[in-house]
């Protein structure tokens, strides 16, 4: 496991990150996560989801029971929370640029897997600065709107 302590570097493939993010979201919002829900959420065929879920179970990131669905292990949940936090930071950043919610979500889904913890820390500081300086935030927003 390449996950580093105290950073949001996850060290998993984009696909694994998307699964963990979706599963955590389901568990937090519905209290359970079944293969069908994950498949629907990710727009992936149930057979492919079953295969990946088995792999994640073998990796020790979740526990899958055929008719009950899945729960995240401690390690899986930690990773999923880190992925979710990273998503939220990037989304917050794009919102400060005035990017509309739908575009922001789409952009974040593309960016989030490829961002280093160094870049993310820089972005976190820019968020702080933009919130502190509403004139700067307005200039940035108007530039982004073109
Ligand atoms: Fe995401």
XYZ file of N, CA and C and ligand atoms in Angstrom:
439
model
N 0.840 -1.206 0.000
C 0.000 0.000 0.000
C 0.869 1.248 0.000
N 0.692 2.086 -1.009
C 1.559 3.257 -1.151
C 1.005 4.497 -0.453
N -0.075 4.346 0.276
C -0.656 5.523 0.929
C 0.312 6.088 1.961
N 0.527 7.383 1.919
C 1.444 8.021 2.860
C 0.648 8.645 4.001
N 1.264 8.644 5.154
C 0.617 9.251 6.320
C 0.618 10.772 6.154
N -0.443 11.407 6.574
C -0.540 12.871 6.583
C -0.541 13.534 5.212
N -0.734 12.798 4.174
C -0.900 13.427 2.867
C -2.142 12.826 2.246
N -2.524 13.409 1.111
C -3.695 12.852 0.461
C -3.240 12.068 -0.769
N -1.963 11.701 -0.777
C -1.494 10.811 -1.834
C -2.065 9.431 -1.548
N -2.725 8.878 -2.518
C -3.453 7.648 -2.265
C -2.707 6.432 -2.801
N -2.079 6.570 -3.945
C -1.263 5.489 -4.476
C -2.052 4.331 -5.036
N -3.312 4.573 -5.370
C -4.128 3.526 -5.993
C -4.491 3.989 -7.399
N -4.955 3.070 -8.223
C -5.342 3.455 -9.578
C -6.595 4.331 -9.537
N -6.826 5.074 -10.605
C -8.010 5.933 -10.690
C -9.277 5.123 -10.461
N -9.319 3.922 -11.034
C -10.529 3.096 -10.905
C -10.768 2.728 -9.439
N -9.716 2.299 -8.763
C -9.857 1.925 -7.348
C -10.335 3.135 -6.548
N -9.768 4.299 -6.848
C -10.168 5.509 -6.128
C -11.650 5.820 -6.356
N -12.098 5.695 -7.589
C -13.512 5.956 -7.892
C -14.428 4.986 -7.146
N -14.039 3.730 -7.088
C -14.850 2.749 -6.366
C -14.933 3.085 -4.890
N -13.773 3.354 -4.285
C -13.767 3.632 -2.843
C -14.586 4.873 -2.531
N -14.452 5.882 -3.378
C -15.199 7.127 -3.189
C -16.706 6.853 -3.242
N -17.119 6.090 -4.254
C -18.543 5.789 -4.434
C -19.072 4.919 -3.295
N -18.319 3.918 -2.899
C -18.766 3.006 -1.836
C -18.928 3.770 -0.524
N -17.960 4.620 -0.200
C -18.068 5.410 1.035
C -19.300 6.308 0.981
N -19.527 6.922 -0.191
C -20.689 7.794 -0.340
C -21.983 7.009 -0.086
N -22.066 5.811 -0.639
C -23.262 4.977 -0.438
C -23.427 4.600 1.031
N -22.325 4.191 1.654
C -22.400 3.781 3.063
C -22.810 4.958 3.941
N -22.262 6.132 3.648
C -22.599 7.317 4.451
C -24.037 7.772 4.215
N -24.501 7.672 2.958
C -25.829 8.218 2.669
C -26.956 7.196 2.862
N -26.705 5.904 2.540
C -27.785 4.919 2.641
C -27.576 3.902 3.751
N -26.344 3.800 4.215
C -26.051 2.826 5.265
C -25.644 1.468 4.726
N -25.722 1.295 3.417
C -25.268 0.040 2.816
C -24.819 0.309 1.387
N -24.036 -0.615 0.837
C -23.575 -0.489 -0.547
C -23.640 -1.863 -1.199
N -24.487 -1.982 -2.212
C -24.586 -3.240 -2.944
C -23.933 -3.067 -4.305
N -23.586 -4.183 -4.931
C -22.947 -4.138 -6.246
C -23.794 -3.323 -7.224
N -25.113 -3.533 -7.175
C -25.999 -2.832 -8.110
C -25.935 -1.316 -7.923
N -25.832 -0.867 -6.668
C -25.764 0.578 -6.391
C -24.454 1.165 -6.886
N -23.372 0.425 -6.664
C -22.060 0.894 -7.119
C -22.056 0.955 -8.642
N -22.616 -0.083 -9.276
C -22.666 -0.136 -10.741
C -23.444 1.050 -11.292
N -24.558 1.340 -10.664
C -25.388 2.456 -11.124
C -24.661 3.785 -10.942
N -24.052 3.942 -9.779
C -23.358 5.185 -9.469
C -22.187 5.461 -10.394
N -21.482 4.420 -10.773
C -20.288 4.602 -11.606
C -20.582 4.417 -13.097
N -21.786 3.956 -13.412
C -22.120 3.702 -14.812
C -21.305 2.559 -15.397
N -21.101 1.519 -14.595
C -20.293 0.365 -15.002
C -21.164 -0.890 -14.866
N -20.945 -1.873 -15.742
C -21.735 -3.104 -15.696
C -21.521 -3.846 -14.375
N -22.610 -4.482 -13.892
C -22.535 -5.169 -12.597
C -21.459 -6.255 -12.551
N -21.250 -6.942 -13.683
C -20.240 -8.008 -13.705
C -18.846 -7.439 -13.460
N -18.576 -6.272 -14.055
C -17.270 -5.632 -13.853
C -17.123 -5.172 -12.412
N -18.233 -4.647 -11.864
C -18.196 -4.187 -10.479
C -17.921 -5.369 -9.546
N -18.580 -6.504 -9.799
C -18.346 -7.701 -8.978
C -16.882 -8.094 -8.973
N -16.260 -8.063 -10.152
C -14.840 -8.424 -10.244
C -13.969 -7.483 -9.426
N -14.230 -6.182 -9.584
C -13.416 -5.200 -8.861
C -13.636 -5.322 -7.365
N -14.888 -5.521 -6.971
C -15.192 -5.630 -5.542
C -14.455 -6.836 -4.934
N -14.394 -7.925 -5.689
C -13.640 -9.095 -5.207
C -12.153 -8.774 -5.050
N -11.639 -8.014 -6.003
C -10.225 -7.602 -5.931
C -9.964 -6.733 -4.701
N -10.892 -5.799 -4.457
C -10.725 -4.895 -3.313
C -10.846 -5.655 -2.000
N -11.668 -6.690 -2.015
C -11.798 -7.565 -0.850
C -10.466 -8.290 -0.620
N -9.878 -8.822 -1.692
C -8.581 -9.509 -1.578
C -7.480 -8.574 -1.086
N -7.568 -7.311 -1.484
C -6.575 -6.325 -1.045
C -6.791 -5.883 0.395
N -7.890 -6.312 0.991
C -8.163 -5.955 2.383
C -8.788 -4.579 2.553
N -9.341 -4.025 1.457
C -9.931 -2.690 1.547
C -11.422 -2.738 1.877
N -12.057 -3.861 1.577
C -13.464 -4.013 1.942
C -13.794 -5.470 2.204
N -14.963 -5.684 2.792
C -15.449 -7.041 3.010
C -16.740 -7.173 2.221
N -16.766 -8.150 1.334
C -17.929 -8.335 0.470
C -18.651 -9.635 0.799
N -19.947 -9.519 1.038
C -20.759 -10.704 1.227
C -21.845 -10.703 0.171
N -21.908 -11.800 -0.558
C -22.701 -11.849 -1.775
C -24.096 -11.233 -1.684
N -24.877 -11.583 -0.707
C -26.259 -11.072 -0.685
C -26.456 -9.864 0.227
N -25.385 -9.489 0.903
C -25.480 -8.380 1.849
C -24.840 -7.099 1.317
N -23.947 -7.228 0.358
C -23.221 -6.055 -0.111
C -21.871 -5.952 0.564
N -21.362 -4.732 0.664
C -19.992 -4.583 1.153
C -19.880 -3.522 2.239
N -18.854 -3.708 3.057
C -18.486 -2.678 4.031
C -16.991 -2.433 3.854
N -16.555 -1.233 4.166
C -15.134 -0.922 4.045
C -14.393 -1.389 5.294
N -13.185 -1.876 5.118
C -12.344 -2.166 6.278
C -11.824 -0.827 6.799
N -11.136 -0.865 7.922
C -10.577 0.354 8.494
C -9.656 1.036 7.478
N -8.826 0.226 6.869
C -7.874 0.764 5.879
C -8.599 1.328 4.661
N -9.628 0.596 4.209
C -10.403 1.048 3.059
C -11.131 2.352 3.351
N -11.655 2.445 4.557
C -12.388 3.655 4.918
C -11.455 4.856 5.021
N -10.291 4.644 5.574
C -9.295 5.719 5.704
C -8.936 6.257 4.318
N -8.682 5.331 3.417
C -8.335 5.690 2.044
C -9.494 6.435 1.374
N -10.699 5.900 1.553
C -11.884 6.499 0.928
C -12.128 7.902 1.473
N -11.897 8.097 2.772
C -12.098 9.434 3.362
C -11.077 10.414 2.807
N -9.857 9.938 2.596
C -8.813 10.775 2.026
C -9.170 11.190 0.595
N -9.677 10.244 -0.172
C -10.074 10.505 -1.563
C -11.219 11.518 -1.591
N -12.176 11.330 -0.678
C -13.336 12.216 -0.604
C -12.918 13.629 -0.196
N -12.000 13.712 0.749
C -11.501 15.016 1.218
C -10.820 15.748 0.053
N -10.024 15.030 -0.689
C -9.313 15.620 -1.825
C -10.321 16.145 -2.847
N -11.363 15.340 -3.103
C -12.429 15.770 -4.017
C -13.058 17.070 -3.513
N -13.363 17.118 -2.228
C -14.027 18.297 -1.664
C -13.168 19.552 -1.762
N -11.860 19.394 -1.514
C -10.942 20.550 -1.604
C -10.942 21.095 -3.032
N -10.835 20.202 -3.997
C -10.786 20.649 -5.402
C -12.105 21.286 -5.822
N -13.208 20.716 -5.334
C -14.521 21.254 -5.665
C -14.688 22.666 -5.081
N -14.227 22.816 -3.868
C -14.291 24.116 -3.198
C -13.462 25.144 -3.973
N -12.296 24.720 -4.428
C -11.418 25.597 -5.209
C -12.123 26.053 -6.487
N -12.695 25.133 -7.220
C -13.356 25.497 -8.481
C -14.593 26.358 -8.235
N -15.270 26.118 -7.132
C -16.420 26.969 -6.809
C -15.991 28.413 -6.550
N -14.816 28.566 -5.923
C -14.289 29.921 -5.694
C -13.913 30.606 -7.008
N -13.646 29.821 -8.034
C -13.374 30.387 -9.357
C -14.678 30.731 -10.076
N -15.796 30.381 -9.456
C -17.096 30.668 -10.044
C -17.545 29.637 -11.066
N -16.850 28.503 -11.092
C -17.223 27.438 -12.035
C -18.551 26.818 -11.566
N -19.486 26.614 -12.479
C -20.785 26.068 -12.058
C -20.630 24.634 -11.557
N -21.578 24.217 -10.719
C -21.478 22.944 -9.994
C -21.230 21.738 -10.898
N -21.977 21.698 -11.994
C -21.881 20.532 -12.886
C -20.501 20.448 -13.539
N -20.020 21.597 -14.036
C -18.690 21.648 -14.644
C -17.622 21.331 -13.598
N -17.805 21.904 -12.404
C -16.828 21.682 -11.334
C -16.736 20.187 -11.010
N -17.885 19.537 -10.908
C -17.894 18.109 -10.570
C -17.144 17.312 -11.641
N -17.447 17.612 -12.889
C -16.815 16.916 -14.012
C -15.302 17.145 -14.017
N -14.899 18.395 -13.821
C -13.471 18.728 -13.792
C -12.763 18.003 -12.651
N -13.398 18.027 -11.487
C -12.761 17.398 -10.324
C -12.602 15.901 -10.547
N -13.620 15.253 -11.100
C -13.516 13.813 -11.359
C -12.330 13.498 -12.263
N -12.012 14.426 -13.186
C -10.850 14.218 -14.056
C -9.536 14.536 -13.369
N -9.514 15.614 -12.569
C -8.258 16.095 -11.975
C -7.797 15.283 -10.778
N -8.745 14.836 -9.983
C -8.424 14.395 -8.627
C -7.422 13.242 -8.555
N -7.428 12.386 -9.553
C -6.548 11.224 -9.496
C -5.097 11.569 -9.823
N -4.890 12.741 -10.369
C -3.562 13.040 -10.911
C -2.863 14.151 -10.174
N -3.341 14.466 -8.996
C -2.812 15.632 -8.310
C -1.909 15.202 -7.151
N -0.761 15.850 -7.031
C 0.167 15.494 -5.950
C -0.266 16.169 -4.659
N 0.238 15.662 -3.537
C -0.133 16.277 -2.264
C 0.484 17.669 -2.159
N 1.610 17.887 -2.845
C 2.239 19.206 -2.865
C 1.306 20.226 -3.533
N 0.804 19.869 -4.705
C -0.121 20.757 -5.424
C -1.378 20.990 -4.601
N -1.868 19.926 -4.003
C -3.100 20.044 -3.217
C -2.920 20.996 -2.032
N -1.773 20.914 -1.388
C -1.507 21.835 -0.268
C -1.489 23.280 -0.761
N -0.880 23.503 -1.944
C -0.861 24.844 -2.527
C -2.271 25.338 -2.791
N -3.102 24.461 -3.334
C -4.488 24.830 -3.623
C -5.243 25.133 -2.328
N -4.976 24.351 -1.297
C -5.639 24.615 -0.002
C -5.302 26.013 0.501
N -4.047 26.421 0.299
C -3.656 27.762 0.749
C -4.319 28.830 -0.125
N -4.407 28.564 -1.434
C -5.074 29.531 -2.320
C -6.540 29.704 -1.900
N -7.180 28.620 -1.494
C -8.567 28.706 -1.013
C -8.644 29.677 0.167
N -7.712 29.505 1.100
C -7.673 30.386 2.275
C -7.504 31.836 1.828
N -6.555 32.073 0.906
C -6.265 33.439 0.448
C -7.466 34.045 -0.292
N -8.093 33.248 -1.144
C -9.245 33.755 -1.907
C -10.409 34.115 -0.991
N -10.580 33.324 0.067
C -11.669 33.602 1.004
C -11.391 34.863 1.812
N -10.103 35.134 2.031
C -9.690 36.304 2.796
C -9.817 37.580 1.985
N -9.665 37.459 0.676
C -9.564 38.643 -0.184
C -10.664 38.585 -1.250
N -11.810 39.166 -0.907
C -12.953 39.021 -1.801
C -12.753 39.773 -3.125
N -11.937 40.848 -3.114
C -11.671 41.564 -4.368
C -10.859 40.665 -5.307
N -9.867 39.998 -4.758
C -9.067 39.076 -5.574
C -9.951 37.934 -6.086
N -10.794 37.422 -5.195
C -11.675 36.316 -5.579
C -12.583 36.749 -6.745
N -13.088 37.992 -6.672
C -13.961 38.503 -7.730
C -13.192 38.635 -9.057
N -11.937 39.088 -8.997
C -11.126 39.209 -10.222
C -10.872 37.842 -10.836
N -10.526 36.890 -9.980
C -10.254 35.521 -10.465
C -11.529 34.939 -11.091
N -12.640 35.143 -10.401
C -13.916 34.615 -10.882
C -14.271 35.228 -12.238
N -14.051 36.529 -12.370
C -14.444 37.146 -13.628
C -13.515 36.707 -14.768
N -12.239 36.462 -14.456
C -11.327 35.932 -15.485
C -11.764 34.535 -15.921
N -12.181 33.728 -14.926
C -12.606 32.358 -15.249
C -13.870 32.353 -16.115
N -14.723 33.349 -15.890
C -15.969 33.404 -16.665
C -15.729 33.875 -18.103
N -14.563 34.453 -18.361
C -14.146 34.829 -19.729
C -14.776 36.084 -20.260
Fe -14.351 12.280 -6.970
